[in-house]
mmCIF file of C-alpha atoms in Angstrom:
data_model
loop_
_atom_site.group_PDB
_atom_site.id
_atom_site.type_symbol
_atom_site.label_atom_id
_atom_site.label_comp_id
_atom_site.label_asym_id
_atom_site.label_seq_id
_atom_site.Cartn_x
_atom_site.Cartn_y
_atom_site.Cartn_z
ATOM 1 C CA MET Q 22 16.665 0.305 -9.375
ATOM 2 C CA GLY Q 23 17.923 -0.484 -12.752
ATOM 3 C CA PRO Q 24 16.527 0.975 -16.306
ATOM 4 C CA ALA Q 25 15.632 -2.546 -17.168
ATOM 5 C CA ALA Q 26 13.841 -2.969 -14.142
ATOM 6 C CA ALA Q 27 12.141 0.135 -14.122
ATOM 7 C CA ARG Q 28 10.638 -0.325 -17.525
ATOM 8 C CA ARG Q 29 8.741 -3.110 -16.603
ATOM 9 C CA LEU Q 30 5.665 -2.340 -15.865
ATOM 10 C CA HIS Q 31 3.603 -4.805 -15.220
ATOM 11 C CA GLY Q 32 5.857 -7.411 -13.086
ATOM 12 C CA GLY Q 33 9.182 -9.021 -13.767
ATOM 13 C CA THR Q 34 10.757 -11.487 -15.998
ATOM 14 C CA ARG Q 35 11.385 -14.324 -14.093
ATOM 15 C CA GLY Q 36 10.539 -17.697 -13.502
ATOM 16 C CA MET Q 37 7.874 -19.673 -11.229
ATOM 17 C CA VAL Q 38 7.900 -22.672 -9.481
ATOM 18 C CA LEU Q 39 4.239 -22.385 -7.998
ATOM 19 C CA ILE Q 40 0.970 -22.365 -10.520
ATOM 20 C CA ILE Q 41 -2.027 -21.449 -9.118
ATOM 21 C CA ARG Q 42 -4.669 -22.779 -11.335
ATOM 22 C CA SER Q 43 -8.829 -22.653 -11.918
ATOM 23 C CA GLY Q 44 -10.595 -25.107 -9.346
ATOM 24 C CA GLN Q 45 -7.962 -26.080 -7.005
ATOM 25 C CA ARG Q 46 -8.409 -26.179 -3.433
ATOM 26 C CA VAL Q 47 -6.157 -22.500 -2.222
ATOM 27 C CA PHE Q 48 -5.729 -21.586 1.753
ATOM 28 C CA LEU Q 49 -4.512 -17.695 2.366
ATOM 29 C CA GLY Q 50 -3.563 -16.380 4.942
ATOM 30 C CA ALA Q 51 -3.382 -13.095 6.503
ATOM 31 C CA ALA Q 52 -2.639 -11.118 9.645
ATOM 32 C CA VAL Q 53 -5.903 -9.421 9.125
ATOM 33 C CA LEU Q 54 -8.855 -9.047 6.216
ATOM 34 C CA ALA Q 55 -10.966 -6.574 7.897
ATOM 35 C CA ALA Q 56 -11.871 -3.096 5.816
ATOM 36 C CA GLY Q 57 -9.854 0.182 7.579
ATOM 37 C CA ARG Q 58 -6.890 -2.217 8.844
ATOM 38 C CA GLY Q 59 -4.631 -0.894 6.427
ATOM 39 C CA GLY Q 60 -2.779 -1.250 3.392
ATOM 40 C CA ILE Q 61 -1.343 -5.309 3.648
ATOM 41 C CA ALA Q 62 -5.133 -5.702 4.357
ATOM 42 C CA ARG Q 63 -6.336 -4.834 1.400
ATOM 43 C CA VAL Q 64 -4.082 -6.173 -0.910
ATOM 44 C CA ALA Q 65 -4.933 -9.823 1.565
ATOM 45 C CA ARG Q 66 -8.545 -9.149 0.175
ATOM 46 C CA ALA Q 67 -7.422 -8.788 -3.478
ATOM 47 C CA THR Q 68 -5.647 -11.358 -3.437
ATOM 48 C CA ALA Q 69 -8.003 -13.301 -2.247
ATOM 49 C CA ARG Q 70 -11.209 -11.858 -4.480
ATOM 50 C CA ALA Q 71 -9.011 -12.277 -7.387
ATOM 51 C CA LEU Q 72 -8.836 -15.982 -7.021
ATOM 52 C CA ALA Q 73 -12.423 -16.882 -6.264
ATOM 53 C CA GLN Q 74 -13.096 -15.067 -9.657
ATOM 54 C CA HIS Q 75 -9.923 -17.648 -11.406
ATOM 55 C CA GLY Q 76 -12.408 -20.657 -9.718
ATOM 56 C CA VAL Q 77 -9.671 -21.273 -7.310
ATOM 57 C CA ASP Q 78 -11.589 -22.730 -3.903
ATOM 58 C CA VAL Q 79 -10.169 -20.590 -1.847
ATOM 59 C CA SER Q 80 -10.031 -20.785 2.213
ATOM 60 C CA LEU Q 81 -9.369 -17.500 3.752
ATOM 61 C CA LEU Q 82 -7.247 -17.765 7.232
ATOM 62 C CA SER Q 83 -7.015 -15.041 9.624
ATOM 63 C CA LEU Q 84 -4.869 -14.199 12.938
ATOM 64 C CA LEU Q 85 -6.222 -11.143 14.188
ATOM 65 C CA ASP Q 86 -10.003 -10.501 12.944
ATOM 66 C CA ASP Q 87 -12.602 -10.351 15.568
ATOM 67 C CA ALA Q 88 -15.740 -11.652 13.250
ATOM 68 C CA PRO Q 89 -15.276 -14.026 10.108
ATOM 69 C CA ILE Q 90 -14.947 -11.682 6.836
ATOM 70 C CA ARG Q 91 -17.123 -12.419 3.895
ATOM 71 C CA ILE Q 92 -14.977 -11.612 0.386
ATOM 72 C CA ASP Q 93 -16.776 -12.456 -3.094
ATOM 73 C CA GLY Q 94 -19.324 -14.788 -1.271
ATOM 74 C CA ARG Q 95 -16.795 -16.388 1.052
ATOM 75 C CA ALA Q 96 -16.670 -16.306 4.371
ATOM 76 C CA SER Q 97 -12.942 -16.550 6.323
ATOM 77 C CA THR Q 98 -12.164 -18.364 9.507
ATOM 78 C CA THR Q 99 -9.897 -16.269 12.179
ATOM 79 C CA ALA Q 100 -7.832 -17.350 14.877
ATOM 80 C CA ARG Q 101 -8.885 -14.824 16.950
ATOM 81 C CA GLY Q 102 -5.304 -13.899 18.091
ATOM 82 C CA SER Q 103 -4.130 -17.287 18.735
ATOM 83 C CA LYS Q 104 -1.113 -17.911 16.969
ATOM 84 C CA VAL Q 105 -1.419 -21.720 17.908
ATOM 85 C CA ARG Q 106 -4.589 -21.865 16.763
ATOM 86 C CA PHE Q 107 -3.351 -20.413 13.487
ATOM 87 C CA VAL Q 108 -0.336 -22.490 12.949
ATOM 88 C CA GLY Q 109 -2.769 -25.309 14.250
ATOM 89 C CA ARG Q 110 -5.281 -24.953 11.048
ATOM 90 C CA SER Q 111 -2.639 -23.694 8.359
ATOM 91 C CA TYR Q 112 -0.621 -27.628 9.555
ATOM 92 C CA ALA Q 113 -4.169 -29.033 9.068
ATOM 93 C CA ALA Q 114 -5.208 -27.275 5.424
ATOM 94 C CA ALA Q 115 -2.150 -29.020 3.985
ATOM 95 C CA LEU Q 116 -4.417 -32.244 4.214
ATOM 96 C CA THR Q 117 -6.952 -31.485 1.745
ATOM 97 C CA HIS Q 118 -5.232 -27.465 -0.093
ATOM 98 C CA ALA Q 119 -3.188 -28.812 -2.834
ATOM 99 C CA ALA Q 120 -1.221 -24.214 -2.685
ATOM 100 C CA PHE Q 121 -0.627 -21.574 -0.014
ATOM 101 C CA LEU Q 122 -0.556 -17.928 -0.405
ATOM 102 C CA TYR Q 123 0.517 -15.644 2.791
ATOM 103 C CA ASP Q 124 -0.042 -12.074 3.435
ATOM 104 C CA SER Q 125 3.799 -11.547 4.542
ATOM 105 C CA ILE Q 126 6.738 -12.978 5.494
ATOM 106 C CA GLY Q 127 5.655 -12.999 8.979
ATOM 107 C CA ILE Q 128 2.821 -14.852 8.688
ATOM 108 C CA ALA Q 129 4.658 -18.072 6.418
ATOM 109 C CA ARG Q 130 5.868 -18.770 9.192
ATOM 110 C CA ALA Q 131 3.148 -20.651 10.270
ATOM 111 C CA HIS Q 132 3.449 -22.733 6.958
ATOM 112 C CA ALA Q 133 3.935 -26.451 7.196
ATOM 113 C CA ARG Q 134 7.731 -28.023 7.060
ATOM 114 C CA ILE Q 135 7.153 -31.360 8.237
ATOM 115 C CA PRO Q 136 7.493 -33.989 5.379
ATOM 116 C CA GLY Q 137 4.571 -34.584 4.403
ATOM 117 C CA PHE Q 138 2.995 -31.885 4.921
ATOM 118 C CA ARG Q 139 4.710 -28.936 2.816
ATOM 119 C CA ARG Q 140 3.093 -27.762 -0.311
ATOM 120 C CA PRO Q 141 4.109 -25.243 -2.342
ATOM 121 C CA TYR Q 142 3.477 -21.828 -1.546
ATOM 122 C CA ALA Q 143 3.325 -17.496 -1.985
ATOM 123 C CA VAL Q 144 4.403 -14.971 -0.243
ATOM 124 C CA TRP Q 145 4.047 -11.238 -0.095
ATOM 125 C CA ILE Q 146 6.729 -8.358 0.198
ATOM 126 C CA HIS Q 147 6.039 -5.378 1.555
ATOM 127 C CA GLY Q 148 8.490 -3.308 1.865
ATOM 128 C CA VAL Q 149 10.459 -2.357 5.392
ATOM 129 C CA GLU Q 150 9.615 -5.650 6.549
ATOM 130 C CA VAL Q 151 12.581 -6.800 4.785
ATOM 131 C CA TRP Q 152 14.561 -4.225 4.028
ATOM 132 C CA CYS Q 153 16.009 -4.864 6.953
ATOM 133 C CA PRO Q 154 18.641 -7.976 8.265
ATOM 134 C CA LEU Q 155 15.640 -10.909 8.758
ATOM 135 C CA PRO Q 156 16.023 -13.241 11.863
ATOM 136 C CA PRO Q 157 16.168 -16.894 10.682
ATOM 137 C CA ASP Q 158 12.521 -17.995 10.736
ATOM 138 C CA ARG Q 159 11.450 -15.496 8.187
ATOM 139 C CA MET Q 160 14.753 -15.881 6.398
ATOM 140 C CA ARG Q 161 13.678 -18.741 6.007
ATOM 141 C CA ALA Q 162 9.592 -18.285 5.099
ATOM 142 C CA LEU Q 163 11.078 -15.619 2.390
ATOM 143 C CA ARG Q 164 13.582 -18.380 0.961
ATOM 144 C CA GLY Q 165 11.219 -21.295 1.053
ATOM 145 C CA ALA Q 166 8.855 -19.473 -1.088
ATOM 146 C CA ASP Q 167 7.791 -21.358 -4.401
ATOM 147 C CA LEU Q 168 6.758 -17.746 -5.356
ATOM 148 C CA VAL Q 169 7.389 -13.683 -4.014
ATOM 149 C CA LEU Q 170 5.281 -11.857 -4.842
ATOM 150 C CA VAL Q 171 6.670 -8.651 -4.858
ATOM 151 C CA ASN Q 172 4.590 -4.449 -4.625
ATOM 152 C CA SER Q 173 7.092 -2.753 -6.842
ATOM 153 C CA HIS Q 174 10.645 -2.908 -8.525
ATOM 154 C CA TYR Q 175 11.688 -0.473 -5.909
ATOM 155 C CA THR Q 176 11.185 -3.142 -3.154
ATOM 156 C CA LEU Q 177 12.778 -5.561 -4.996
ATOM 157 C CA ALA Q 178 15.424 -4.437 -5.810
ATOM 158 C CA ARG Q 179 16.452 -3.171 -1.923
ATOM 159 C CA VAL Q 180 15.574 -6.929 -1.052
ATOM 160 C CA GLU Q 181 18.054 -8.198 -3.388
ATOM 161 C CA GLU Q 182 20.371 -5.363 -2.528
ATOM 162 C CA LEU Q 183 20.127 -6.509 1.501
ATOM 163 C CA HIS Q 184 19.585 -10.194 1.096
ATOM 164 C CA GLY Q 185 21.050 -11.374 -2.165
ATOM 165 C CA PRO Q 186 18.746 -12.947 -5.627
ATOM 166 C CA LEU Q 187 15.695 -14.377 -5.118
ATOM 167 C CA PRO Q 188 14.978 -16.280 -7.984
ATOM 168 C CA ASN Q 189 11.187 -16.885 -7.289
ATOM 169 C CA ALA Q 190 10.085 -12.631 -6.972
ATOM 170 C CA ARG Q 191 7.636 -11.549 -9.767
ATOM 171 C CA VAL Q 192 6.504 -7.957 -8.771
ATOM 172 C CA CYS Q 193 3.144 -7.409 -9.393
ATOM 173 C CA TRP Q 194 2.274 -3.861 -8.499
ATOM 174 C CA LEU Q 195 -0.928 -3.380 -6.143
ATOM 175 C CA ALA Q 196 -4.262 -1.553 -6.801
ATOM 176 C CA THR Q 197 -7.414 -0.020 -5.461
ATOM 177 C CA GLU Q 198 -10.271 -2.589 -4.467
ATOM 178 C CA GLU Q 199 -12.792 -0.011 -6.586
ATOM 179 C CA ASP Q 200 -12.740 -0.536 -10.299
ATOM 180 C CA ALA Q 201 -15.009 2.553 -10.994
ATOM 181 C CA ALA Q 202 -13.343 6.065 -10.826
ATOM 182 C CA ALA Q 203 -14.673 8.432 -7.649
ATOM 183 C CA PRO Q 204 -16.717 11.498 -9.228
ATOM 184 C CA VAL Q 205 -14.490 14.467 -8.519
ATOM 185 C CA PRO Q 206 -17.136 17.128 -6.602
ATOM 186 C CA ALA Q 207 -17.250 20.666 -8.575
ATOM 187 C CA ALA Q 208 -16.754 22.389 -5.350
ATOM 188 C CA ARG Q 209 -12.951 21.616 -5.054
ATOM 189 C CA ALA Q 210 -12.234 24.125 -7.969
ATOM 190 C CA THR Q 211 -13.790 26.994 -5.748
ATOM 191 C CA GLY Q 212 -12.555 25.504 -1.597
ATOM 192 C CA ARG Q 213 -10.333 26.493 0.372
ATOM 193 C CA PRO Q 214 -6.779 25.105 -0.478
ATOM 194 C CA THR Q 215 -6.117 21.356 0.873
ATOM 195 C CA VAL Q 216 -3.608 19.150 1.622
ATOM 196 C CA LEU Q 217 -4.201 15.792 2.589
ATOM 197 C CA MET Q 218 -2.398 13.058 4.362
ATOM 198 C CA VAL Q 219 -3.951 9.672 5.080
ATOM 199 C CA GLY Q 220 -1.496 6.724 6.678
ATOM 200 C CA ARG Q 221 -0.275 5.053 10.118
ATOM 201 C CA VAL Q 222 1.704 7.060 12.354
ATOM 202 C CA ASP Q 223 3.273 4.724 14.373
ATOM 203 C CA ARG Q 224 6.838 5.218 16.941
ATOM 204 C CA GLY Q 225 9.243 3.370 14.618
ATOM 205 C CA THR Q 226 7.969 4.316 11.144
ATOM 206 C CA PHE Q 227 6.661 7.682 11.643
ATOM 207 C CA TYR Q 228 8.870 8.114 7.883
ATOM 208 C CA LYS Q 229 5.505 9.012 5.909
ATOM 209 C CA GLY Q 230 6.161 12.641 5.611
ATOM 210 C CA HIS Q 231 4.594 13.973 8.387
ATOM 211 C CA GLN Q 232 7.453 15.862 10.326
ATOM 212 C CA GLU Q 233 8.189 17.211 7.063
ATOM 213 C CA VAL Q 234 4.832 18.564 5.278
ATOM 214 C CA VAL Q 235 4.265 20.704 9.501
ATOM 215 C CA ALA Q 236 7.741 21.403 8.973
ATOM 216 C CA ALA Q 237 7.127 23.342 5.715
ATOM 217 C CA TRP Q 238 3.723 24.588 6.437
ATOM 218 C CA PRO Q 239 4.682 27.933 8.095
ATOM 219 C CA ALA Q 240 6.582 28.953 4.705
ATOM 220 C CA LEU Q 241 3.948 27.970 2.191
ATOM 221 C CA ILE Q 242 0.799 29.892 4.617
ATOM 222 C CA SER Q 243 2.831 32.971 3.962
ATOM 223 C CA THR Q 244 2.143 32.892 0.165
ATOM 224 C CA VAL Q 245 -0.698 31.201 0.247
ATOM 225 C CA PRO Q 246 -2.186 32.378 3.395
ATOM 226 C CA ASP Q 247 -5.607 29.928 3.442
ATOM 227 C CA ALA Q 248 -4.138 26.774 2.820
ATOM 228 C CA ARG Q 249 -4.869 23.948 5.173
ATOM 229 C CA LEU Q 250 -3.471 20.239 5.680
ATOM 230 C CA VAL Q 251 -5.835 17.825 6.999
ATOM 231 C CA ILE Q 252 -3.976 14.744 8.543
ATOM 232 C CA VAL Q 253 -5.945 11.463 8.394
ATOM 233 C CA GLY Q 254 -4.651 8.907 9.954
ATOM 234 C CA ASP Q 255 -4.180 6.939 14.011
ATOM 235 C CA GLY Q 256 -1.126 4.979 15.467
ATOM 236 C CA THR Q 257 1.269 5.121 18.229
ATOM 237 C CA ALA Q 258 3.123 7.822 17.102
ATOM 238 C CA MET Q 259 -0.037 10.550 17.485
ATOM 239 C CA PRO Q 260 1.093 12.365 20.796
ATOM 240 C CA ASP Q 261 4.116 13.272 18.773
ATOM 241 C CA LEU Q 262 2.568 14.332 16.501
ATOM 242 C CA HIS Q 263 -0.264 16.395 18.169
ATOM 243 C CA ARG Q 264 3.275 17.410 20.413
ATOM 244 C CA LEU Q 265 5.062 18.070 16.847
ATOM 245 C CA VAL Q 266 1.367 20.536 15.609
ATOM 246 C CA ARG Q 267 1.295 22.715 19.058
ATOM 247 C CA ALA Q 268 4.270 23.534 18.528
ATOM 248 C CA SER Q 269 4.202 25.090 15.005
ATOM 249 C CA PRO Q 270 3.710 28.736 14.623
ATOM 250 C CA ALA Q 271 1.016 27.488 11.464
ATOM 251 C CA ARG Q 272 -0.840 25.254 14.012
ATOM 252 C CA ASP Q 273 -4.050 27.077 13.285
ATOM 253 C CA ALA Q 274 -4.225 25.914 9.842
ATOM 254 C CA ILE Q 275 -3.508 22.704 10.780
ATOM 255 C CA GLU Q 276 -5.818 19.857 11.583
ATOM 256 C CA ILE Q 277 -5.534 15.982 12.831
ATOM 257 C CA LYS Q 278 -8.642 14.153 12.309
ATOM 258 C CA GLY Q 279 -7.212 10.787 13.784
ATOM 259 C CA PHE Q 280 -8.370 7.713 12.571
ATOM 260 C CA VAL Q 281 -11.804 8.430 9.977
ATOM 261 C CA PRO Q 282 -13.985 5.203 9.035
ATOM 262 C CA GLU Q 283 -13.735 3.589 5.254
ATOM 263 C CA ALA Q 284 -16.857 4.909 4.876
ATOM 264 C CA GLU Q 285 -15.987 8.559 5.332
ATOM 265 C CA MET Q 286 -12.881 8.585 3.586
ATOM 266 C CA PRO Q 287 -15.030 10.099 0.068
ATOM 267 C CA GLY Q 288 -16.176 13.162 1.845
ATOM 268 C CA ILE Q 289 -12.420 13.622 2.819
ATOM 269 C CA TRP Q 290 -11.248 12.976 -0.699
ATOM 270 C CA ASN Q 291 -13.738 15.279 -2.144
ATOM 271 C CA GLY Q 292 -12.794 18.301 0.185
ATOM 272 C CA ALA Q 293 -8.317 17.976 -0.928
ATOM 273 C CA HIS Q 294 -7.134 19.456 -3.903
ATOM 274 C CA VAL Q 295 -3.840 17.416 -3.462
ATOM 275 C CA PHE Q 296 -2.254 14.263 -1.634
ATOM 276 C CA ALA Q 297 1.045 14.579 0.597
ATOM 277 C CA MET Q 298 2.801 11.615 1.421
ATOM 278 C CA PRO Q 299 6.425 12.673 0.827
ATOM 279 C CA SER Q 300 7.723 8.607 2.710
ATOM 280 C CA ARG Q 301 10.580 7.650 3.318
ATOM 281 C CA GLY Q 302 9.397 4.048 3.458
ATOM 282 C CA GLU Q 303 6.921 3.222 1.159
ATOM 283 C CA GLY Q 304 7.398 -0.270 -0.901
ATOM 284 C CA PHE Q 305 4.816 0.839 -2.892
ATOM 285 C CA GLY Q 306 1.835 3.354 -1.303
ATOM 286 C CA LEU Q 307 -1.546 2.426 -2.458
ATOM 287 C CA VAL Q 308 -2.803 5.533 -0.753
ATOM 288 C CA TYR Q 309 -1.051 7.540 -4.164
ATOM 289 C CA ALA Q 310 -3.354 4.893 -6.354
ATOM 290 C CA GLU Q 311 -6.148 6.141 -4.518
ATOM 291 C CA ALA Q 312 -5.867 9.912 -4.734
ATOM 292 C CA MET Q 313 -5.245 9.414 -8.086
ATOM 293 C CA ARG Q 314 -8.528 7.539 -8.428
ATOM 294 C CA HIS Q 315 -9.871 10.874 -6.571
ATOM 295 C CA GLY Q 316 -7.788 13.039 -9.602
ATOM 296 C CA VAL Q 317 -5.791 14.801 -6.577
ATOM 297 C CA PRO Q 318 -2.414 14.837 -7.795
ATOM 298 C CA VAL Q 319 0.023 13.430 -5.280
ATOM 299 C CA ILE Q 320 3.015 14.594 -3.578
ATOM 300 C CA ALA Q 321 5.668 11.891 -3.172
ATOM 301 C CA SER Q 322 9.550 11.502 -2.743
ATOM 302 C CA ARG Q 323 12.346 10.408 -4.806
ATOM 303 C CA GLN Q 324 13.556 8.401 -1.510
ATOM 304 C CA ASP Q 325 11.096 5.562 -1.923
ATOM 305 C CA ALA Q 326 8.783 3.547 -4.478
ATOM 306 C CA GLY Q 327 6.191 6.443 -3.935
ATOM 307 C CA GLN Q 328 8.561 7.559 -7.151
ATOM 308 C CA GLU Q 329 7.380 4.479 -9.485
ATOM 309 C CA ILE Q 330 3.922 4.648 -8.590
ATOM 310 C CA ASN Q 331 3.653 8.803 -9.532
ATOM 311 C CA LEU Q 332 4.999 10.416 -12.720
ATOM 312 C CA ASP Q 333 6.897 14.054 -10.996
ATOM 313 C CA GLY Q 334 5.516 16.388 -13.490
ATOM 314 C CA VAL Q 335 2.072 14.760 -14.720
ATOM 315 C CA THR Q 336 0.175 12.959 -11.645
ATOM 316 C CA GLY Q 337 2.265 15.165 -9.722
ATOM 317 C CA TYR Q 338 5.827 15.958 -8.263
ATOM 318 C CA ASN Q 339 8.299 13.548 -6.158
ATOM 319 C CA VAL Q 340 10.073 16.023 -4.375
ATOM 320 C CA ASP Q 341 13.779 15.313 -2.516
ATOM 321 C CA LEU Q 342 13.463 15.539 0.791
ATOM 322 C CA ASP Q 343 17.098 16.279 1.624
ATOM 323 C CA ARG Q 344 17.151 19.165 -0.443
ATOM 324 C CA PRO Q 345 15.311 22.254 1.841
ATOM 325 C CA GLY Q 346 12.643 23.933 0.395
ATOM 326 C CA ASP Q 347 11.846 21.274 -2.806
ATOM 327 C CA LEU Q 348 8.168 20.241 -0.528
ATOM 328 C CA THR Q 349 7.827 23.808 0.246
ATOM 329 C CA ASP Q 350 8.013 24.923 -2.974
ATOM 330 C CA ARG Q 351 5.934 21.947 -5.105
ATOM 331 C CA LEU Q 352 2.998 22.394 -2.583
ATOM 332 C CA ARG Q 353 3.004 26.189 -2.808
ATOM 333 C CA LEU Q 354 3.472 25.386 -7.308
ATOM 334 C CA LEU Q 355 0.308 22.982 -6.629
ATOM 335 C CA LEU Q 356 -1.492 25.561 -4.293
ATOM 336 C CA THR Q 357 -1.704 28.807 -6.374
ATOM 337 C CA SER Q 358 -1.577 26.856 -10.234
ATOM 338 C CA PRO Q 359 -5.906 25.521 -10.727
ATOM 339 C CA ASP Q 360 -5.140 24.643 -14.179
ATOM 340 C CA ARG Q 361 -2.601 22.188 -12.800
ATOM 341 C CA LEU Q 362 -4.156 21.147 -10.246
ATOM 342 C CA VAL Q 363 -7.061 20.524 -12.308
ATOM 343 C CA ALA Q 364 -4.387 18.610 -15.669
ATOM 344 C CA MET Q 365 -2.298 16.404 -13.107
ATOM 345 C CA GLY Q 366 -5.312 15.353 -11.309
ATOM 346 C CA ALA Q 367 -6.621 14.177 -14.802
ATOM 347 C CA ALA Q 368 -3.777 12.224 -15.352
ATOM 348 C CA GLY Q 369 -3.301 10.935 -12.571
ATOM 349 C CA ARG Q 370 -6.922 9.220 -12.342
ATOM 350 C CA ALA Q 371 -5.723 8.195 -16.356
ATOM 351 C CA ARG Q 372 -2.471 6.472 -14.421
ATOM 352 C CA TRP Q 373 -4.893 4.978 -12.221
ATOM 353 C CA GLN Q 374 -7.542 3.933 -15.109
ATOM 354 C CA ALA Q 375 -4.826 2.214 -16.838
ATOM 355 C CA HIS Q 376 -2.800 0.749 -14.013
ATOM 356 C CA PHE Q 377 -3.989 0.521 -10.214
ATOM 357 C CA ARG Q 378 -8.054 -0.132 -10.629
ATOM 358 C CA TYR Q 379 -8.807 -3.334 -9.586
ATOM 359 C CA GLY Q 380 -9.052 -4.923 -12.699
ATOM 360 C CA ALA Q 381 -5.883 -4.369 -13.543
ATOM 361 C CA PHE Q 382 -4.677 -5.766 -10.796
ATOM 362 C CA LYS Q 383 -5.909 -8.483 -10.743
ATOM 363 C CA ASP Q 384 -5.018 -9.355 -14.373
ATOM 364 C CA ARG Q 385 -1.431 -9.144 -13.426
ATOM 365 C CA PHE Q 386 -2.154 -11.216 -10.290
ATOM 366 C CA LEU Q 387 -3.384 -14.106 -12.193
ATOM 367 C CA GLU Q 388 -0.323 -13.977 -14.851
ATOM 368 C CA ALA Q 389 2.454 -13.586 -12.009
ATOM 369 C CA ILE Q 390 0.396 -17.501 -10.210
ATOM 370 C CA GLY Q 391 -0.321 -18.788 -13.199
#
């Protein structure tokens, strides 16, 4: 990422072709809209909400949801896993909608390209799905977009390095779905030092730092003996994670909770002193913003977009995963410095308030589309 890109906090300066205005009928296609189904679903919901609040007549179609999802008073329809049904409804919508927006290039492959059906469209790109060679259908979905919405400067730099310039790209940072900061519990100041990890654990994408944090735990508890690690999340690599933890000398200080419903997450956050996700593959990292909303300092890495969201030495630390001991040192520094924990947590909340609450996302997004 170049210096000019690093200085742009609210989006790029590139030109756009697609413009969405109040009163238009717009079709939004997504893989999933239901809560608890990951970061891309959160982006899709926030996008739908911002469009609706802008006065856009937005139609929502998901590929995989089991039932309709209501967003800002609008109910989605679902293809219930049928790609044929999803494509058919996308083509039919071209007869009645002025513009389209898709939550990813995979979903954008359904966009109508037959003469007479072609409508302008925007597509979100998120990170790992575009940081690799793309098959022809996904490349067409990316190159054919009138507007490419990118979650970070880091993601844009990596995708352009691999695939060439995207002249219609616009950086639009993401945000939580809330505008109200979470209360900071008084018990946090006196509770057992707790580091929280939240994220999917999938084979093939086991890059979010679980291995590194688990490996750091024996050395950490040698100086912070009551420190505990709490891991939240599910995925296809959970058996691998369980084996990793069972093999650790510090296994008694590590708790794997697995999937936790959204309604129970506030209690999980209330017990956390530090949030750690030193990942190698985040295109943005919505959970960093969620940690800031809860006033929890963040440990991210210098190997991905976490360094763009988390301010090193201010809202937490960005560790070098290729430097042995850096992660352990930063965890120890935070867990043994109560004043530092409080100050960095407060700085994170201020950064969330300025950049990563829903209202800030809405303003950026509406600027990007019109």
